[in-house]
XYZ file of C-alpha atoms in Angstrom:
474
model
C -4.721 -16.335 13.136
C -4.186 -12.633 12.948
C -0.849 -11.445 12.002
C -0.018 -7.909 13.955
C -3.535 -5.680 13.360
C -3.119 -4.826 16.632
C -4.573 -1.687 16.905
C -7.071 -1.878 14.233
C -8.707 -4.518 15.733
C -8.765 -2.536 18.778
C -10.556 0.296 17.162
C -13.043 -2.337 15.620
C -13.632 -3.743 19.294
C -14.063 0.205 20.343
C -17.309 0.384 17.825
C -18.914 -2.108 20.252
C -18.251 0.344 23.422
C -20.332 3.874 22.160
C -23.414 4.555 22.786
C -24.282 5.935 19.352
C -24.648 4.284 16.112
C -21.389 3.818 14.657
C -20.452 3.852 11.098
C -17.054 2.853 10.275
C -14.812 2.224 6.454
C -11.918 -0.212 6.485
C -10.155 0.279 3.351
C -6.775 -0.349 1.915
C -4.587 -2.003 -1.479
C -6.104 -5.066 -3.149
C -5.197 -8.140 -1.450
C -4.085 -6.556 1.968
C -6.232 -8.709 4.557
C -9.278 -6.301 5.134
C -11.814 -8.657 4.741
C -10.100 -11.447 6.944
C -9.369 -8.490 9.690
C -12.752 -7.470 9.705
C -14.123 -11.627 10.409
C -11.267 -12.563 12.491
C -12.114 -9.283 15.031
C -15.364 -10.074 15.159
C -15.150 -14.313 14.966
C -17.682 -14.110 12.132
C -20.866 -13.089 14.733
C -22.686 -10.559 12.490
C -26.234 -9.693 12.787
C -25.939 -8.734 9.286
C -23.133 -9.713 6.530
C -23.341 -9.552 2.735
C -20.595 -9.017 0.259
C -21.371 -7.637 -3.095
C -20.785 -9.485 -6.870
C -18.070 -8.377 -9.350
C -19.375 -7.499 -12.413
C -22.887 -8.397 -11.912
C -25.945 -6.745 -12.837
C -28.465 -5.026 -10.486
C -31.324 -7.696 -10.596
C -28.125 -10.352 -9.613
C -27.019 -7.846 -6.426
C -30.304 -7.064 -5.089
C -30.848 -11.479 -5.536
C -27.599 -11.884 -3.440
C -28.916 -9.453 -0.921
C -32.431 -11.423 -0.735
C -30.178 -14.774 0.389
C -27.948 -12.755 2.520
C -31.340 -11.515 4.673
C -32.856 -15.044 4.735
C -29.373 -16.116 5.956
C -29.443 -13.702 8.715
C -32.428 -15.127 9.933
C -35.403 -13.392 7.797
C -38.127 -15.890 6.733
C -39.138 -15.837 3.378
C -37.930 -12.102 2.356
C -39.084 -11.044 -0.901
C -36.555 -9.948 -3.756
C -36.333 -6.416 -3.825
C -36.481 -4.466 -6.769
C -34.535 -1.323 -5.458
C -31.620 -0.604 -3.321
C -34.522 1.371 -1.143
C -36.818 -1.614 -0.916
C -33.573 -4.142 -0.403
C -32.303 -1.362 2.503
C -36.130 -1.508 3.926
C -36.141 -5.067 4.487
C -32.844 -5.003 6.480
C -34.432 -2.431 8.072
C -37.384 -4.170 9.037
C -35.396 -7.667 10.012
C -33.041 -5.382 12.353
C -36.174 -4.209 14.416
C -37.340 -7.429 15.044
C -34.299 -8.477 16.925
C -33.941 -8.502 20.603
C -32.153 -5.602 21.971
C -28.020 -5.128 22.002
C -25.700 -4.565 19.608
C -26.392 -5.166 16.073
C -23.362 -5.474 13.911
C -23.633 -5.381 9.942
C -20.479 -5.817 7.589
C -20.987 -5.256 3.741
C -18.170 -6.301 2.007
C -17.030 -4.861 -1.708
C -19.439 -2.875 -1.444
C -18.141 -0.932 -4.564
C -19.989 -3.563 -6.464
C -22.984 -3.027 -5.097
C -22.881 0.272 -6.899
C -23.967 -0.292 -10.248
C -24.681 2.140 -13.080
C -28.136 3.933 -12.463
C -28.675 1.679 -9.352
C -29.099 5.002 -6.615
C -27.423 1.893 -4.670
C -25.367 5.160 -2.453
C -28.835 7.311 -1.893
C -30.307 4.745 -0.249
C -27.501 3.861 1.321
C -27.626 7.029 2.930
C -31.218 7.010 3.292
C -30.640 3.650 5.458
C -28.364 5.311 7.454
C -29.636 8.837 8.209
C -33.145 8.354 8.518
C -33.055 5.020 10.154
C -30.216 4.007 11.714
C -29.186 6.590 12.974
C -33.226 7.826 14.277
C -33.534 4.830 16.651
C -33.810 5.171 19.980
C -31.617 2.424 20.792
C -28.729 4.119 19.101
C -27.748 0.198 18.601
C -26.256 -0.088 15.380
C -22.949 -0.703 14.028
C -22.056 -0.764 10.169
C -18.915 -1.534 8.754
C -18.571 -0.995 5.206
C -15.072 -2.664 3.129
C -14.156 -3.138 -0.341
C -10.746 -2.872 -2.520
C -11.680 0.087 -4.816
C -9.879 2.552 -2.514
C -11.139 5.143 -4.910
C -14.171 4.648 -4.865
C -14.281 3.968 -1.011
C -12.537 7.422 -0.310
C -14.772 9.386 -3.379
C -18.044 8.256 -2.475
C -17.871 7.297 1.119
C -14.758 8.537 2.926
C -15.417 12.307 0.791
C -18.820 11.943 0.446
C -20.248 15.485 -0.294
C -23.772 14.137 -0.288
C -25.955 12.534 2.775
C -23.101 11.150 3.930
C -20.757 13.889 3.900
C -19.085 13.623 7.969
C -21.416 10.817 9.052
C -18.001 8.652 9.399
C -17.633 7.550 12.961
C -13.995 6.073 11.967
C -12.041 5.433 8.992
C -9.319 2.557 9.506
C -6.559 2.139 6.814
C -5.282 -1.325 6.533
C -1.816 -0.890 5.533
C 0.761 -3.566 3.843
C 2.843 -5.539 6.230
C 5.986 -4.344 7.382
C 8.894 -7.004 7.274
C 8.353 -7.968 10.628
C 5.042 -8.762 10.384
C 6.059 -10.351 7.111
C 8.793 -12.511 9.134
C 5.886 -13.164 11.710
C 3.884 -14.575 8.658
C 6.978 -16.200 7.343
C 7.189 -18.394 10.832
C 3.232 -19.379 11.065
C 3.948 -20.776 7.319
C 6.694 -22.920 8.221
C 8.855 -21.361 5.663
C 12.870 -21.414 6.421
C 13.798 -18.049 5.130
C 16.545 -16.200 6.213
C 16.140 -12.217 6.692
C 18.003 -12.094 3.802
C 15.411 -14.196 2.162
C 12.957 -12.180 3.491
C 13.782 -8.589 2.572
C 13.729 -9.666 -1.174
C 10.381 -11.452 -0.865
C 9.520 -7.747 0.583
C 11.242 -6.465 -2.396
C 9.454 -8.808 -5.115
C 6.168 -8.664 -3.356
C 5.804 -5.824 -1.117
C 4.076 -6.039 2.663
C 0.484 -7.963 0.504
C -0.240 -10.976 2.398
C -2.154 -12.526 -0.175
C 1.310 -12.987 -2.040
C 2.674 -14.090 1.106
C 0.342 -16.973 1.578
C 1.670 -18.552 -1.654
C 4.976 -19.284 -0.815
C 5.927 -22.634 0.119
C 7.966 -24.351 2.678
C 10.243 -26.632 1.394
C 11.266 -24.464 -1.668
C 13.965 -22.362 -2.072
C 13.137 -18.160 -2.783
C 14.249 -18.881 -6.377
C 12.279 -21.551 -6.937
C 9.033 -19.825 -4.970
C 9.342 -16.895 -7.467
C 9.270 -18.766 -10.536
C 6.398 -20.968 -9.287
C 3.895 -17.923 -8.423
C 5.374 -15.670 -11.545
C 7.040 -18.004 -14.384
C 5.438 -21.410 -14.250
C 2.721 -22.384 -16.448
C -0.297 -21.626 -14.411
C 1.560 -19.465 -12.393
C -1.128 -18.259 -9.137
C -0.226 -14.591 -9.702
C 0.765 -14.223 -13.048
C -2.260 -12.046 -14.385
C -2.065 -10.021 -11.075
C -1.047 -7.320 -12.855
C -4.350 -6.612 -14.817
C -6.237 -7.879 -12.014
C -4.870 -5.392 -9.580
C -5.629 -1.998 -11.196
C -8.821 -3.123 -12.828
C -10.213 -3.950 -9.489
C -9.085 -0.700 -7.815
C -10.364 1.552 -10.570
C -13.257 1.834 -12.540
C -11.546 2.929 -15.550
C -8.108 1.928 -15.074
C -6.425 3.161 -18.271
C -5.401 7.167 -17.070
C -3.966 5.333 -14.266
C -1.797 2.900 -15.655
C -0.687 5.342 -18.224
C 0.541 6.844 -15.785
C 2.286 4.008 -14.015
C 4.109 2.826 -17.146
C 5.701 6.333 -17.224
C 6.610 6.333 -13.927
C 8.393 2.866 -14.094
C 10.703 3.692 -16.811
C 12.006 6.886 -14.386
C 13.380 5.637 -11.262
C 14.045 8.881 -9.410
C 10.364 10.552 -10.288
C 8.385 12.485 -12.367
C 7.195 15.897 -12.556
C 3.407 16.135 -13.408
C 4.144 18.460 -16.361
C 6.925 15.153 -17.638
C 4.139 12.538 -16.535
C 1.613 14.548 -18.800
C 4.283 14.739 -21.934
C 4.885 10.691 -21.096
C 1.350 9.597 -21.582
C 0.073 12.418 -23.852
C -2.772 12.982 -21.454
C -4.798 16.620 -21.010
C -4.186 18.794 -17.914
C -7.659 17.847 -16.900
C -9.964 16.866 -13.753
C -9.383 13.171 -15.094
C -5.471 13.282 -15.234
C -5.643 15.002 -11.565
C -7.851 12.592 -10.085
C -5.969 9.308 -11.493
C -2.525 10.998 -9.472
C -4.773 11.180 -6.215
C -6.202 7.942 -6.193
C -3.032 6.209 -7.217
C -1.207 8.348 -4.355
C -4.215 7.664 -1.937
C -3.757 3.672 -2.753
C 0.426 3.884 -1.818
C 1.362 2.983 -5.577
C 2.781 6.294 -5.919
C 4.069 8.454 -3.710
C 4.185 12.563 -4.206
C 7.053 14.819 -2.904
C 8.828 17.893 -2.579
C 12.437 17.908 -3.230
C 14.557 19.449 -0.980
C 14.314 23.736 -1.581
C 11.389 23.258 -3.658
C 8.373 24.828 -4.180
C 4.922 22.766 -4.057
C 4.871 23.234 -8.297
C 8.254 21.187 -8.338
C 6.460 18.168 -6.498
C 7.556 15.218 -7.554
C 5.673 11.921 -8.533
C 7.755 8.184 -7.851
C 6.344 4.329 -8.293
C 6.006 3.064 -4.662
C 4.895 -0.287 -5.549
C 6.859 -2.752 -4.849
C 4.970 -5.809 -6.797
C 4.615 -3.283 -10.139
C 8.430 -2.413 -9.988
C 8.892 -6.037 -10.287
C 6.572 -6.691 -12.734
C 8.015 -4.302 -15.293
C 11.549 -5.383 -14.327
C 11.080 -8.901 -15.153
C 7.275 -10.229 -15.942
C 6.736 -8.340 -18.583
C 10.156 -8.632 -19.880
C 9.923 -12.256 -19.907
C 9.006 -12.381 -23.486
C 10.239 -16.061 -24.564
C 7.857 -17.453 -21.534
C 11.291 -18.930 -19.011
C 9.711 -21.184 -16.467
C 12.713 -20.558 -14.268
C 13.014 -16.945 -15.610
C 13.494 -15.599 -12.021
C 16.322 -18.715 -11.156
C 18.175 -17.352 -14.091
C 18.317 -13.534 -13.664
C 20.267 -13.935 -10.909
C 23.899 -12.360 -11.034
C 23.000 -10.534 -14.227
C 22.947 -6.899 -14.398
C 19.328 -6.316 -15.129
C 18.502 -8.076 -11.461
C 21.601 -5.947 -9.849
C 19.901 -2.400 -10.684
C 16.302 -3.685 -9.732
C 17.785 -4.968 -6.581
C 18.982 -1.614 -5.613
C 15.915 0.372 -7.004
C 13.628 -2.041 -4.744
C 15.460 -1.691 -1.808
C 15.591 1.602 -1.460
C 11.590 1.137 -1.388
C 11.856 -1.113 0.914
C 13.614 1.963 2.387
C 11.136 4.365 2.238
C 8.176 2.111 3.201
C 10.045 1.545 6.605
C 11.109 5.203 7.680
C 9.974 4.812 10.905
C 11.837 2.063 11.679
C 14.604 3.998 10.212
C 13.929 6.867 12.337
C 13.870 4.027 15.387
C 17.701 2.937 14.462
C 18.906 6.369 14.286
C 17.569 7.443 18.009
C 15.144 9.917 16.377
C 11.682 9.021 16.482
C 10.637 11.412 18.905
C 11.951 14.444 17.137
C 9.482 16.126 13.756
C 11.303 15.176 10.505
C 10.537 15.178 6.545
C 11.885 12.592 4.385
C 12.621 14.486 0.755
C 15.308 13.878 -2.164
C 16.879 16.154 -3.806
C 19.103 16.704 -7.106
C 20.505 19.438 -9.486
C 21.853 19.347 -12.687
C 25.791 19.581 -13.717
C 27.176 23.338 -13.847
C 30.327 24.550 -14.577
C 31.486 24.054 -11.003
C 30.308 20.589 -10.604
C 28.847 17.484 -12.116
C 25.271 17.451 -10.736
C 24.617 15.268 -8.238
C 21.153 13.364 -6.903
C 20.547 12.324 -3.229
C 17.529 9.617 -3.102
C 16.509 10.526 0.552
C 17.389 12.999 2.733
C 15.881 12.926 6.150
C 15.694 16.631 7.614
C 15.615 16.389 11.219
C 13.815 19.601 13.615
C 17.264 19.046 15.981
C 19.016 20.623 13.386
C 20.794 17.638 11.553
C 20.374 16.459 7.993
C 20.801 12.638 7.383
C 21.974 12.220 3.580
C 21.126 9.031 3.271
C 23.008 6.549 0.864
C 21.381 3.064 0.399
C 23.399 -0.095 -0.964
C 21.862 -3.889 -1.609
C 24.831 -6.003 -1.148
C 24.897 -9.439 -0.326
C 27.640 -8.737 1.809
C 29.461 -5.978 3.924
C 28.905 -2.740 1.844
C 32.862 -1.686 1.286
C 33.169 2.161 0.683
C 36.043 1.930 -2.335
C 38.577 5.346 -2.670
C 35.902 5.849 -5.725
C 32.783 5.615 -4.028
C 34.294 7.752 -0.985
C 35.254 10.273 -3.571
C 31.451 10.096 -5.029
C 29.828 10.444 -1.593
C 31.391 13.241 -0.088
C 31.340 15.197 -3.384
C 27.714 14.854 -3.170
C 27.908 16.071 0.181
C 29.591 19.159 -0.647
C 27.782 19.905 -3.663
C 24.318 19.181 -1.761
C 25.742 22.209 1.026
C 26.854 24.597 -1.671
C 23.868 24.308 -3.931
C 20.988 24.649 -1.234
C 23.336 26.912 1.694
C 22.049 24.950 4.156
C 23.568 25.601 7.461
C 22.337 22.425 9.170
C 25.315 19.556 9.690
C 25.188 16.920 7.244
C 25.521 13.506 8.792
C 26.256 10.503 6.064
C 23.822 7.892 6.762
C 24.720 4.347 5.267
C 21.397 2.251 4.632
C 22.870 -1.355 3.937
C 21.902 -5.178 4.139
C 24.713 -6.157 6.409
C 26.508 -2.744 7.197
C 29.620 -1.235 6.117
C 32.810 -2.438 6.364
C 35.567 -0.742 8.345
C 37.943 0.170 6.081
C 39.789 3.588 5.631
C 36.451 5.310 4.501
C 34.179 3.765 6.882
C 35.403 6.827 9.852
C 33.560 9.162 6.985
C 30.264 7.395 8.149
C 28.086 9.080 10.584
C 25.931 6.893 10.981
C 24.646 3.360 10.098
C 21.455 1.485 9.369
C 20.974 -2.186 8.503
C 18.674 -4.386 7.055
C 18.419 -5.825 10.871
C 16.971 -2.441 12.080
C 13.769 -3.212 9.227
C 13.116 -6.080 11.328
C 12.716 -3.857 14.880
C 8.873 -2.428 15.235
């Protein structure tokens, strides 16, 4: 069973329908359901499938390729010594097949890439002066694998043969909570929404995660049984994550062990001072790939120029895994069932929400009656003066209808009450956000809560509300 994918399976049906060869990339975040989207579209009815080996050698891919043919149907193929020979005899198995549609999927096929292996020329070779030469224009390839990077670099970017031979790209992004609650309800599990958003929180939109909770078991005791136990399903996912992603993962978690000890962001010039890295083509290109896999995301701050962009963790899994795995030094089974109502789990609580936040702006957008008109999402902060304190806005949704939404977002487990104190905080940010940057657009105070705000004599200061109910909306 499928779990929303709506429209990418409808652009996977759509390669079926042209009458040229079609080549298309799914890619997306370890563990996000591309290869299950990619056999549940198509019920498993390949002509062609083959998925490549981790960490295997050439001789052991091009073997795995041999079996892959003679399980397709090809009597008594012959191991192939080369990528070009192994591409020739798919080749040659494809023409002997009755006319229609043939449809191949290579999965990971990263892997198949190994060091002096050519395994992309011929790849290209295969598909520019074969596939896409026949007359009956009949052939569909679909390419997937979880080293975004490498998908993007070599395939998606290709500068080579392959540069714009792309018939479609499709992006498999996390879950958002409703699809998540959707999940939640084919697993049995009795979670409240409540429940929910900090599973979202601990574990992002990954299904994978998703599929290891248990009905039956509280959150608490769900958390410390995939992270805390002995034997704990995903407590070396971690390592396991970037190291699949990236071929050399060290620049890039450098760079995301800098970024988790500063929750509002990093410049690139404070990233580089963090990690004592050069200013080079390998520092650049472990930012992109990390941006281009939604572990980090890059912005401007509000009035900023593009040299003051600013780098933030996105991840919702590695926020929580520097929070509280890797804190967990005196190995607590029920480390998670005992952070609870201590300070540490208060100020992750808030920091993950307001990811939880920014992952679901459209459905933010959606609450506020706005997702028709152009906006940018952006932060913004400046440091104390003589005239005032400083003050630092987390998101700030600039609208093209001429309205900013400064947008204030509290994890409660209750009705968010606006004290005199916080009142006093909030609209002094206001005013200090006006004065500082002269804009001339109203400034509407937008209160991002669990269960909203409670109307008390500060709530008529609100403009605005959003709840953790509006998440749920598509």
């Amino acid at each position: 069973m499928i779990i929303g994918r709506e429209k990418e399976q409808q652009d996977l049906l759509r390669l079926l329908e042209q009458d040229e060869p079609q080549f298309c990339v799914v890619y997306g975040r370890r563990r996000v359901g591309k290869t299950f989207l990619v056999r549940e579209t198509f019920a498993n009815n390949f002509t062609f499938q083959h998925t490549g080996l981790a960490n295997a050698s050439k001789s052991d891919q091009l073997r795995e390729f041999r079996e892959s043919l003679r399980a397709a149907g090809m009597k008594h193929p012959k191991t192939p010594k080369t990528w070009f020979e192994a591409f020739g005899l798919l080749q040659e198995h494809l023409a002997s097949l009755p006319v229609g549609k043939k449809v191949i999927f290579i999965d990971e096929l990263s892997w198949l890439d190994t060091p002096k292996s050519n395994f992309v020329s011929a790849l290209e070779h295969f598909w520019n002066g074969w596939a896409t030469a026949r007359n009956e224009k009949d052939i569909v390839l679909i390419v997937c694998g979880s080293a975004t990077s490498w998908l993007i670099n070599k395939i998606v970017r290709n500068r080579g043969g392959l540069h714009n031979r792309l018939t479609m790209k499709i992006y498999v992004q996390p879950f958002t909570l409703q699809e998540c609650q959707q999940y939640a309800e084919h697993l049995r599990l009795e979670f409240s929404k409540r429940d929910l958003l900090e599973t979202y929180m601990i574990m992002g939109g990954v299904p994978y995660y998703w599929s290891f909770l248990r009905k039956g078991m509280s959150l608490a005791q769900n958390i410390d049984r995939l992270f805390f136990n002995i034997d704990a399903p995903l407590s070396d996912e971690y390592d396991a994550l970037y190291a699949s992603l990236f071929r050399n993962p060290a620049p890039h978690i450098a760079i995301i062990t800098a970024l988790a000890k500063k929750n509002s962001g990093m410049l690139r010039k404070e990233i580089l001072a963090a990690t004592h890295a050069d200013d080079n083509t390998t520092f650049s290109q472990a930012l992109q790939e990390l941006e281009q896999c939604n572990f980090i995301r890059r912005y401007m701050a509000f009035g900023k120029k593009e040299r003051d962009m600013v780098y933030q963790l996105m991840d919702n899994y590695t926020l929580f895994y520097f929070r509280f795995i890797a804190e967990n030094h005196h190995h607590d089974e029920n480390y998670w069932s005992h952070s609870f109502d201590t300070p540490q789990h208060a100020v992750w609580a808030g920091l993950a929400f307001e990811r939880v936040c920014l992952w679901h702006l459209p459905q933010m957008k959606r609450a506020l009656g706005i997702d028709g008109v152009i906006t940018s999402a952006q932060s913004w902060r400046t440091k104390a003066t003589d005239e005032h304190p400083g003050a630092q806005i987390d998101l700030l949704i600039d609208r093209n209808d001429n309205i900013i939404n400064l947008c204030e977002m509290k994890f409660s487990d209750a009705e968010y009450a606006i004290t005199q104190q916080e009142n006093s905080k909030l609209q002094s940010r206001k005013e200090i956000f006006k004065m500082e940057t002269g804009t001339r657009k109203p400034v509407h105070l937008t209160m991002v809560t669990t269960y909203g705000v409670q109307h008390n004599a500060y709530w008529n200061n609100v403009q605005s509300e959003i709840t953790m109910e509006d998440f749920f909306r598509q």
